[in-house]
Amino acid sequence: MFTEGFEQFFKTNKNLSTPLTEWNKTYTEMCRRIAQKNIEQMGENVSRFSEQLKQLSNMRKPEDFIQWQKECLEEEMAASMEYAQEIIHTSMANMEELTKLCKSTCGTWHESTMTAAKTATKNTERTAKRTAEKVAEKTEEITK
């Protein structure tokens, strides 16, 4: 009698583990993509910085230095805007994946919890019916 609810709870948890596995896989993939983008951007930053240092070492006149500063600033601003666009694009793609995952997971959770609730209700009704029958039997025995 008391173990019925526990067994149903265990079955519900078993049904919930599949969607959580999907979430873990999706998050792992998202983190992998983000880390890959970060590594690519770091590589681009290092190569751009080394190129700028080469240009700086080849300068002979102060006018060249001012021009070089302007070019470096423009390059850095363009790279920053490009990185911001990549971050926004990646975030939007991740949010789209999460939205799809939420829809499927919530549907699965809803179905499994509704099934568990229906089963628990049926079990409770059966138990109540059996208890009422036993009470009726005992009442009959006592009244005889």
XYZ file of C-alpha atoms in Angstrom:
144
model
C 0.000 0.000 0.000
C 2.659 2.518 0.973
C 5.157 1.378 -1.669
C 2.824 2.096 -4.602
C 3.529 5.829 -4.498
C 7.251 5.238 -4.167
C 7.297 2.888 -7.161
C 5.381 5.434 -9.219
C 7.764 8.192 -8.086
C 10.705 6.041 -9.203
C 9.082 5.493 -12.612
C 8.485 9.245 -12.964
C 12.127 9.998 -12.144
C 13.196 7.373 -14.658
C 11.123 9.148 -17.326
C 12.655 12.500 -16.386
C 16.254 11.322 -16.740
C 16.007 11.081 -20.544
C 15.224 14.794 -21.062
C 17.969 15.743 -18.613
C 20.436 13.713 -20.662
C 19.351 15.680 -23.736
C 19.923 18.936 -21.832
C 23.419 17.822 -20.823
C 24.313 16.921 -24.408
C 22.995 20.239 -25.709
C 24.837 22.278 -23.075
C 28.041 20.367 -23.746
C 27.731 21.127 -27.457
C 27.048 24.815 -26.746
C 30.063 25.103 -24.456
C 32.242 23.365 -27.039
C 31.154 25.809 -29.759
C 31.695 28.824 -27.503
C 35.152 27.602 -26.471
C 36.060 27.002 -30.116
C 34.972 30.557 -31.041
C 36.980 31.981 -28.133
C 40.103 30.108 -29.224
C 39.681 31.344 -32.810
C 39.286 34.932 -31.610
C 42.335 34.669 -29.356
C 44.382 33.375 -32.283
C 43.229 36.287 -34.435
C 44.062 38.761 -31.650
C 47.565 37.351 -31.206
C 48.305 37.380 -34.940
C 46.970 40.938 -35.294
C 49.037 42.090 -32.300
C 52.235 40.510 -33.643
C 51.620 42.131 -37.027
C 51.162 45.508 -35.348
C 54.408 45.048 -33.421
C 56.241 44.315 -36.680
C 54.854 47.512 -38.170
C 55.875 49.453 -35.057
C 59.433 48.139 -35.212
C 59.784 49.287 -38.849
C 58.803 52.918 -38.191
C 61.332 55.676 -38.688
C 59.341 58.920 -38.562
C 56.944 60.302 -35.915
C 54.297 60.875 -38.615
C 54.327 57.149 -39.354
C 53.666 56.434 -35.682
C 50.557 58.648 -35.633
C 49.263 57.012 -38.817
C 50.015 53.571 -37.376
C 48.058 54.428 -34.203
C 45.065 55.450 -36.287
C 45.210 52.235 -38.336
C 45.546 50.083 -35.206
C 42.566 51.778 -33.601
C 40.445 51.253 -36.719
C 41.542 47.606 -36.902
C 40.726 46.995 -33.246
C 37.312 48.677 -33.547
C 36.441 46.604 -36.625
C 37.573 43.404 -34.894
C 35.572 44.278 -31.778
C 32.422 44.859 -33.816
C 32.961 41.575 -35.657
C 33.416 39.721 -32.356
C 30.271 41.336 -30.943
C 28.318 40.182 -33.994
C 29.684 36.645 -33.613
C 28.749 36.602 -29.919
C 25.212 37.784 -30.691
C 24.860 35.238 -33.491
C 26.099 32.394 -31.277
C 23.829 33.500 -28.417
C 20.810 33.586 -30.713
C 21.608 30.097 -32.032
C 22.005 28.802 -28.468
C 18.708 30.392 -27.391
C 16.962 28.803 -30.368
C 18.300 25.384 -29.376
C 17.281 25.917 -25.753
C 13.776 26.943 -26.793
C 13.365 23.777 -28.856
C 14.742 21.717 -25.998
C 12.414 23.360 -23.466
C 9.392 22.623 -25.621
C 10.264 18.947 -26.005
C 11.369 18.527 -22.386
C 8.321 20.247 -20.898
C 6.091 18.078 -23.057
C 7.858 14.925 -21.887
C 7.765 15.998 -18.239
C 4.113 16.941 -18.503
C 3.210 13.586 -20.037
C 5.163 11.581 -17.461
C 3.793 13.542 -14.505
C 0.236 13.296 -15.813
C 0.653 9.538 -16.247
C 2.072 9.286 -12.732
C -0.773 11.386 -11.314
C -3.403 9.258 -13.072
C -1.805 6.051 -11.824
C -1.514 7.423 -8.293
C -5.173 8.477 -8.398
C -6.240 5.024 -9.566
C -4.137 3.381 -6.862
C -5.603 5.674 -4.221
C -9.136 4.943 -5.428
C -8.470 1.192 -5.323
C -6.969 1.435 -1.853
C -9.899 3.534 -0.616
C -12.365 1.071 -2.136
C -10.602 -1.900 -0.491
C -10.500 -0.090 2.831
C -14.219 0.724 2.588
C -14.981 -2.928 1.813
C -12.935 -4.088 4.805
C -14.671 -1.578 7.061
C -18.046 -2.797 5.798
C -17.056 -6.420 6.470
C -15.851 -5.611 9.975
C -19.024 -3.638 10.642
C -21.133 -6.611 9.543
C -19.123 -8.953 11.761
C -19.524 -6.669 14.753
C -23.254 -6.207 14.217
C -23.870 -9.991 14.056
